[in-house]
PDB file of C-alpha atoms in Angstrom:
ATOM      1  CA  MET A 189       0.000   0.000   0.000  1.00 88.00           C
ATOM      2  CA  GLU A 190       1.251   3.451  -0.916  1.00 92.00           C
ATOM      3  CA  CYS A 191      -0.543   6.748  -0.490  1.00 94.00           C
ATOM      4  CA  GLN A 192       0.076  10.458  -0.187  1.00 95.00           C
ATOM      5  CA  PHE A 193      -1.839  13.329   1.407  1.00 95.00           C
ATOM      6  CA  ASN A 194      -1.220  16.979   2.243  1.00 93.00           C
ATOM      7  CA  ALA A 195      -0.507  18.734   5.548  1.00 91.00           C
ATOM      8  CA  ALA A 196      -4.174  19.615   6.122  1.00 91.00           C
ATOM      9  CA  ARG A 197      -5.056  15.917   5.965  1.00 93.00           C
ATOM     10  CA  LEU A 198      -2.183  15.151   8.342  1.00 92.00           C
ATOM     11  CA  ARG A 199      -3.704  17.545  10.874  1.00 91.00           C
ATOM     12  CA  MET A 200      -7.027  15.804  10.379  1.00 92.00           C
ATOM     13  CA  LEU A 201      -5.364  12.455  11.099  1.00 94.00           C
ATOM     14  CA  LEU A 202      -3.956  13.929  14.307  1.00 93.00           C
ATOM     15  CA  LYS A 203      -7.474  14.711  15.513  1.00 92.00           C
ATOM     16  CA  LEU A 204      -8.628  11.178  14.661  1.00 94.00           C
ATOM     17  CA  PHE A 205      -5.728   9.544  16.505  1.00 94.00           C
ATOM     18  CA  VAL A 206      -6.221  11.769  19.560  1.00 93.00           C
ATOM     19  CA  CYS A 207      -9.909  10.843  19.610  1.00 91.00           C
ATOM     20  CA  LEU A 208      -9.106   7.121  19.343  1.00 93.00           C
ATOM     21  CA  SER A 209      -6.463   7.381  22.084  1.00 93.00           C
ATOM     22  CA  LYS A 210      -9.178   8.464  24.526  1.00 90.00           C
ATOM     23  CA  VAL A 211     -10.677   4.972  24.190  1.00 90.00           C
ATOM     24  CA  ASN A 212      -7.558   2.775  23.991  1.00 91.00           C
ATOM     25  CA  GLU A 213      -3.809   3.132  23.536  1.00 93.00           C
ATOM     26  CA  GLU A 214      -3.881   0.959  20.395  1.00 93.00           C
ATOM     27  CA  VAL A 215      -5.283   1.808  16.955  1.00 93.00           C
ATOM     28  CA  TYR A 216      -6.476  -0.960  14.635  1.00 93.00           C
ATOM     29  CA  PHE A 217      -5.866  -0.392  10.915  1.00 93.00           C
ATOM     30  CA  ASP A 218      -7.888  -2.100   8.199  1.00 91.00           C
ATOM     31  CA  ILE A 219      -6.317  -1.291   4.828  1.00 90.00           C
ATOM     32  CA  GLY A 220      -8.638  -1.925   1.874  1.00 88.00           C
ATOM     33  CA  ALA A 221      -9.094  -1.091  -1.776  1.00 88.00           C
ATOM     34  CA  THR A 222     -11.390   1.842  -0.929  1.00 90.00           C
ATOM     35  CA  GLY A 223      -9.262   3.368   1.840  1.00 92.00           C
ATOM     36  CA  TRP A 224      -8.528   3.002   5.547  1.00 93.00           C
ATOM     37  CA  LYS A 225     -10.685   2.008   8.482  1.00 92.00           C
ATOM     38  CA  LEU A 226      -9.393   3.029  11.909  1.00 94.00           C
ATOM     39  CA  ARG A 227     -10.902   1.436  15.007  1.00 91.00           C
ATOM     40  CA  THR A 228     -10.259   0.982  18.695  1.00 91.00           C
ATOM     41  CA  LEU A 229     -11.952  -0.725  21.643  1.00 87.00           C
ATOM     42  CA  ASN A 230     -11.542  -0.133  25.359  1.00 85.00           C
ATOM     43  CA  SER A 231     -10.257  -2.848  27.699  1.00 81.00           C
ATOM     44  CA  SER A 232     -13.707  -3.747  29.054  1.00 78.00           C
ATOM     45  CA  GLN A 233     -15.088  -3.936  25.492  1.00 76.00           C
ATOM     46  CA  SER A 234     -17.888  -1.526  26.377  1.00 75.00           C
ATOM     47  CA  VAL A 235     -16.848   1.424  24.173  1.00 80.00           C
ATOM     48  CA  PHE A 236     -15.487   1.518  20.647  1.00 84.00           C
ATOM     49  CA  ALA A 237     -14.759   4.196  18.061  1.00 88.00           C
ATOM     50  CA  ALA A 238     -14.368   3.853  14.305  1.00 89.00           C
ATOM     51  CA  PHE A 239     -13.476   6.146  11.400  1.00 92.00           C
ATOM     52  CA  LYS A 240     -13.566   5.444   7.678  1.00 93.00           C
ATOM     53  CA  ILE A 241     -11.095   7.299   5.439  1.00 94.00           C
ATOM     54  CA  ASP A 242     -12.165   7.229   1.813  1.00 93.00           C
ATOM     55  CA  LYS A 243      -9.374   7.127  -0.752  1.00 92.00           C
ATOM     56  CA  GLU A 244     -11.189   9.451  -3.183  1.00 92.00           C
ATOM     57  CA  GLU A 245     -11.874  12.155  -0.596  1.00 92.00           C
ATOM     58  CA  PHE A 246      -8.736  12.028   1.556  1.00 94.00           C
ATOM     59  CA  PHE A 247      -5.672  10.959  -0.413  1.00 95.00           C
ATOM     60  CA  ASP A 248      -3.861  12.650  -3.308  1.00 94.00           C
ATOM     61  CA  TYR A 249      -3.106   9.174  -4.582  1.00 93.00           C
ATOM     62  CA  TYR A 250      -3.718   5.703  -3.164  1.00 94.00           C
ATOM     63  CA  ARG A 251      -2.862   2.235  -4.434  1.00 91.00           C
ATOM     64  CA  ILE A 252      -2.465  -1.315  -3.195  1.00 87.00           C
ATOM     65  CA  THR A 253       0.989  -2.428  -4.332  1.00 78.00           C
ATOM     66  CA  ASP A 254       0.904  -6.066  -3.215  1.00 75.00           C
ATOM     67  CA  ASN A 255      -2.075  -8.208  -2.223  1.00 70.00           C
ATOM     68  CA  ARG A 256       0.219 -10.231   0.051  1.00 67.00           C
ATOM     69  CA  LEU A 257       0.783  -7.248   2.329  1.00 68.00           C
ATOM     70  CA  VAL A 258      -0.504  -7.281   5.890  1.00 67.00           C
ATOM     71  CA  LYS A 259      -3.703  -5.233   5.756  1.00 82.00           C
ATOM     72  CA  LYS A 260      -5.039  -5.678   9.288  1.00 88.00           C
ATOM     73  CA  PHE A 261      -2.748  -4.614  12.098  1.00 91.00           C
ATOM     74  CA  LYS A 262      -2.452  -2.450  15.195  1.00 92.00           C
ATOM     75  CA  VAL A 263      -0.033   0.248  16.355  1.00 93.00           C
ATOM     76  CA  LEU A 264       0.270   2.460  19.417  1.00 93.00           C
ATOM     77  CA  SER A 265      -1.841   5.587  19.084  1.00 92.00           C
ATOM     78  CA  ARG A 266       0.767   7.762  20.816  1.00 93.00           C
ATOM     79  CA  SER A 267       3.292   6.899  18.081  1.00 93.00           C
ATOM     80  CA  CYS A 268       0.838   8.060  15.410  1.00 93.00           C
ATOM     81  CA  ILE A 269       0.074  11.229  17.375  1.00 93.00           C
ATOM     82  CA  GLN A 270       3.750  12.169  17.632  1.00 91.00           C
ATOM     83  CA  ILE A 271       4.163  11.834  13.857  1.00 91.00           C
ATOM     84  CA  CYS A 272       1.079  13.890  13.017  1.00 89.00           C
ATOM     85  CA  LYS A 273       2.096  16.706  15.382  1.00 86.00           C
ATOM     86  CA  SER A 274       5.014  17.634  13.102  1.00 74.00           C
ATOM     87  CA  THR A 275       2.998  19.797  10.712  1.00 74.00           C
ATOM     88  CA  SER A 276       4.500  23.298  11.093  1.00 77.00           C
ATOM     89  CA  SER A 277       6.635  23.117   7.921  1.00 85.00           C
ATOM     90  CA  VAL A 278       5.230  19.969   6.306  1.00 89.00           C
ATOM     91  CA  ASP A 279       3.911  20.093   2.756  1.00 91.00           C
ATOM     92  CA  SER A 280       2.921  16.451   2.238  1.00 92.00           C
ATOM     93  CA  CYS A 281       3.102  12.992   3.771  1.00 93.00           C
ATOM     94  CA  HIS A 282       3.874   9.784   1.920  1.00 94.00           C
ATOM     95  CA  CYS A 283       2.789   6.593   3.664  1.00 94.00           C
ATOM     96  CA  ARG A 284       3.534   2.983   2.768  1.00 92.00           C
ATOM     97  CA  LEU A 285       3.507  -0.557   4.137  1.00 88.00           C
ATOM     98  CA  THR A 286       6.715  -2.577   3.884  1.00 85.00           C
ATOM     99  CA  THR A 287       6.966  -6.325   3.276  1.00 76.00           C
ATOM    100  CA  GLY A 288       9.128  -8.928   4.973  1.00 74.00           C
ATOM    101  CA  LYS A 289       9.190 -10.910   8.210  1.00 78.00           C
ATOM    102  CA  GLU A 290       8.719  -7.724  10.235  1.00 83.00           C
ATOM    103  CA  PRO A 291       6.465  -5.386   8.225  1.00 85.00           C
ATOM    104  CA  HIS A 292       6.366  -1.697   9.122  1.00 91.00           C
ATOM    105  CA  LEU A 293       4.173   1.305   8.507  1.00 92.00           C
ATOM    106  CA  VAL A 294       6.364   4.118   7.168  1.00 93.00           C
ATOM    107  CA  PHE A 295       5.479   7.828   7.217  1.00 94.00           C
ATOM    108  CA  GLU A 296       7.713  10.151   5.193  1.00 93.00           C
ATOM    109  CA  LEU A 297       7.131  13.867   5.761  1.00 92.00           C
ATOM    110  CA  THR A 298       8.270  16.310   3.088  1.00 92.00           C
ATOM    111  CA  SER A 299       8.862  19.967   3.971  1.00 88.00           C
ATOM    112  CA  ILE A 300       7.552  22.920   2.007  1.00 84.00           C
ATOM    113  CA  GLY A 301       9.750  23.222  -1.065  1.00 81.00           C
ATOM    114  CA  GLY A 302      10.751  19.560  -0.842  1.00 77.00           C
ATOM    115  CA  GLN A 303      14.183  20.324   0.632  1.00 75.00           C
ATOM    116  CA  LEU A 304      13.852  18.229   3.776  1.00 75.00           C
ATOM    117  CA  ARG A 305      12.373  14.800   4.403  1.00 83.00           C
ATOM    118  CA  LYS A 306      11.819  13.079   7.718  1.00 88.00           C
ATOM    119  CA  GLN A 307      10.985   9.391   7.965  1.00 90.00           C
ATOM    120  CA  HIS A 308       9.102   7.628  10.770  1.00 92.00           C
ATOM    121  CA  ILE A 309       9.028   3.831  10.871  1.00 93.00           C
ATOM    122  CA  LEU A 310       6.368   2.168  13.023  1.00 92.00           C
ATOM    123  CA  ARG A 311       6.487  -1.487  13.926  1.00 90.00           C
ATOM    124  CA  ILE A 312       3.084  -3.076  13.370  1.00 89.00           C
ATOM    125  CA  GLU A 313       1.467  -6.160  14.860  1.00 88.00           C
ATOM    126  CA  GLU A 314      -0.745  -8.227  12.599  1.00 86.00           C
ATOM    127  CA  CYS A 315      -4.154  -8.961  14.087  1.00 84.00           C
ATOM    128  CA  GLU A 316      -7.802  -9.421  13.274  1.00 77.00           C
ATOM    129  CA  VAL A 317      -9.771  -6.203  13.376  1.00 68.00           C
ATOM    130  CA  PHE A 318     -12.771  -6.404  15.702  1.00 68.00           C
ATOM    131  CA  GLN A 319     -16.317  -5.756  14.544  1.00 62.00           C
ATOM    132  CA  ALA A 320     -19.231  -4.179  16.382  1.00 58.00           C
ATOM    133  CA  VAL A 321     -21.402  -6.788  18.095  1.00 63.00           C
ATOM    134  CA  TYR A 322     -24.628  -4.978  17.249  1.00 60.00           C
ATOM    135  CA  ASN A 323     -26.250  -3.329  14.274  1.00 64.00           C
ATOM    136  CA  ARG A 324     -26.446   0.434  14.903  1.00 63.00           C
ATOM    137  CA  ASN A 325     -29.268   0.753  12.343  1.00 67.00           C
ATOM    138  CA  SER A 326     -31.500  -1.432  14.526  1.00 67.00           C
ATOM    139  CA  THR A 327     -31.116   0.583  17.743  1.00 66.00           C
ATOM    140  CA  LEU A 328     -34.221   2.209  19.199  1.00 66.00           C
ATOM    141  CA  LEU A 329     -32.685   5.651  19.807  1.00 67.00           C
ATOM    142  CA  ARG A 330     -30.343   7.497  17.464  1.00 69.00           C
ATOM    143  CA  VAL A 331     -29.073  11.070  17.569  1.00 72.00           C
ATOM    144  CA  VAL A 332     -27.910  12.477  14.227  1.00 74.00           C
ATOM    145  CA  THR A 333     -26.624  16.022  13.789  1.00 75.00           C
ATOM    146  CA  GLU A 334     -23.895  17.996  12.044  1.00 78.00           C
ATOM    147  CA  ALA A 335     -20.450  18.147  13.651  1.00 77.00           C
ATOM    148  CA  ASN A 336     -20.140  21.945  13.969  1.00 80.00           C
ATOM    149  CA  PRO A 337     -22.899  22.453  16.597  1.00 78.00           C
ATOM    150  CA  ILE A 338     -21.357  19.695  18.739  1.00 77.00           C
ATOM    151  CA  VAL A 339     -17.918  21.343  18.512  1.00 79.00           C
ATOM    152  CA  GLU A 340     -19.445  24.695  19.513  1.00 80.00           C
ATOM    153  CA  CYS A 341     -21.190  23.114  22.486  1.00 77.00           C
ATOM    154  CA  LEU A 342     -18.016  21.409  23.716  1.00 76.00           C
ATOM    155  CA  SER A 343     -16.088  24.675  23.470  1.00 78.00           C
ATOM    156  CA  THR A 344     -18.811  26.383  25.518  1.00 76.00           C
ATOM    157  CA  LEU A 345     -18.686  23.718  28.226  1.00 73.00           C
ATOM    158  CA  GLY A 346     -14.940  24.198  28.730  1.00 68.00           C
ATOM    159  CA  SER A 347     -11.707  23.013  27.135  1.00 64.00           C
ATOM    160  CA  LYS A 348     -10.227  21.460  30.303  1.00 67.00           C
ATOM    161  CA  MET A 349     -12.953  18.923  31.026  1.00 67.00           C
ATOM    162  CA  ASP A 350     -12.087  15.212  31.016  1.00 69.00           C
ATOM    163  CA  ASP A 351     -15.608  13.980  30.394  1.00 72.00           C
ATOM    164  CA  CYS A 352     -19.016  15.114  29.279  1.00 74.00           C
ATOM    165  CA  GLN A 353     -22.431  13.729  30.214  1.00 75.00           C
ATOM    166  CA  LEU A 354     -25.084  13.300  27.521  1.00 75.00           C
ATOM    167  CA  THR A 355     -28.752  13.082  28.469  1.00 77.00           C
ATOM    168  CA  LEU A 356     -31.491  12.385  25.948  1.00 75.00           C
ATOM    169  CA  LEU A 357     -34.595  14.386  26.854  1.00 75.00           C
ATOM    170  CA  ALA A 358     -37.991  14.612  25.208  1.00 73.00           C
ATOM    171  CA  GLU A 359     -37.179  18.104  23.921  1.00 72.00           C
ATOM    172  CA  GLY A 360     -33.645  17.319  22.752  1.00 73.00           C
ATOM    173  CA  LEU A 361     -30.107  16.316  23.726  1.00 75.00           C
ATOM    174  CA  GLN A 362     -28.494  17.804  26.841  1.00 77.00           C
ATOM    175  CA  MET A 363     -24.707  17.971  27.322  1.00 78.00           C
ATOM    176  CA  ALA A 364     -23.365  18.613  30.835  1.00 77.00           C
ATOM    177  CA  SER A 365     -19.892  19.309  32.221  1.00 72.00           C
ATOM    178  CA  PRO A 366     -18.856  19.364  35.909  1.00 65.00           C
ATOM    179  CA  LEU A 367     -16.817  22.518  35.209  1.00 59.00           C
ATOM    180  CA  PRO A 368     -18.438  25.977  35.582  1.00 57.00           C
ATOM    181  CA  SER A 369     -18.654  27.961  32.361  1.00 51.00           C
ATOM    182  CA  THR A 370     -20.137  31.198  31.086  1.00 41.00           C
ATOM    183  CA  PRO A 371     -23.764  30.714  29.957  1.00 37.00           C
ATOM    184  CA  ALA A 372     -24.224  31.176  26.225  1.00 35.00           C
ATOM    185  CA  PHE A 373     -26.731  30.679  23.451  1.00 34.00           C
ATOM    186  CA  LEU A 374     -25.577  29.040  20.224  1.00 35.00           C
ATOM    187  CA  GLY A 375     -28.132  28.865  17.405  1.00 38.00           C
ATOM    188  CA  GLY A 376     -30.365  25.947  18.319  1.00 45.00           C
ATOM    189  CA  PHE A 377     -28.338  25.184  21.457  1.00 42.00           C
ATOM    190  CA  SER A 378     -28.954  26.764  24.859  1.00 40.00           C
ATOM    191  CA  SER A 379     -26.677  26.593  27.913  1.00 39.00           C
ATOM    192  CA  SER A 380     -27.223  27.500  31.559  1.00 37.00           C
ATOM    193  CA  ALA A 381     -25.433  26.945  34.876  1.00 34.00           C
ATOM    194  CA  SER A 382     -27.251  24.983  37.580  1.00 34.00           C
ATOM    195  CA  ALA A 383     -26.926  25.160  41.354  1.00 30.00           C
ATOM    196  CA  SER A 384     -24.483  22.233  41.292  1.00 34.00           C
ATOM    197  CA  GLU A 385     -22.123  24.328  39.131  1.00 37.00           C
ATOM    198  CA  LYS A 386     -22.688  22.076  36.138  1.00 43.00           C
ATOM    199  CA  THR A 387     -23.040  23.667  32.742  1.00 46.00           C
ATOM    200  CA  HIS A 388     -25.739  22.316  30.445  1.00 46.00           C
ATOM    201  CA  VAL A 389     -25.959  22.686  26.706  1.00 48.00           C
ATOM    202  CA  GLN A 390     -29.161  21.552  25.078  1.00 49.00           C
ATOM    203  CA  LEU A 391     -29.993  20.771  21.471  1.00 48.00           C
ATOM    204  CA  ARG A 392     -33.690  21.329  20.936  1.00 48.00           C
ATOM    205  CA  SER A 393     -35.554  18.888  18.746  1.00 43.00           C
TER     206      SER A 393
END
């Protein structure tokens, strides 16, 4: 597998890896003909997160070089995060899977102007990628919304919080943080501080 993407996509990958690291320290890669699937599962197998990266939307070019390559493997999320943090002078990133007894995932960062290249070699561990044990389309309750309002709500609740409580109400979805924050109103979302110093942000249905 060989692919290339620009610095903006590298920053996007950083956000994905940071999100996955909140669930588990390992990231599971599933490399396919249509792109990447990134997954992780916590130790008690009660929470999982998954992202699909489409080759047409994300990569400048993408190809499978050898069908014998390991396509399902895991790496440490912190290693991926450290690589993706180096974006200040990066123009593009070339990524490939190596063959052999000990395959590796290689990231090669090229600076603006192409004068400097930095290579990161990650040791991978072949494994079977887990699948969800339920069908999300058959669940009784689903909340679907655009990403931007959620981001605005989280920024209103406070950037230093470690967790956020979601409560599904008849009139909408309520997000609560144990940290005090300035009340605000964000188009369709309302927030207010309660006596327990919790901040609530509500999405009205």
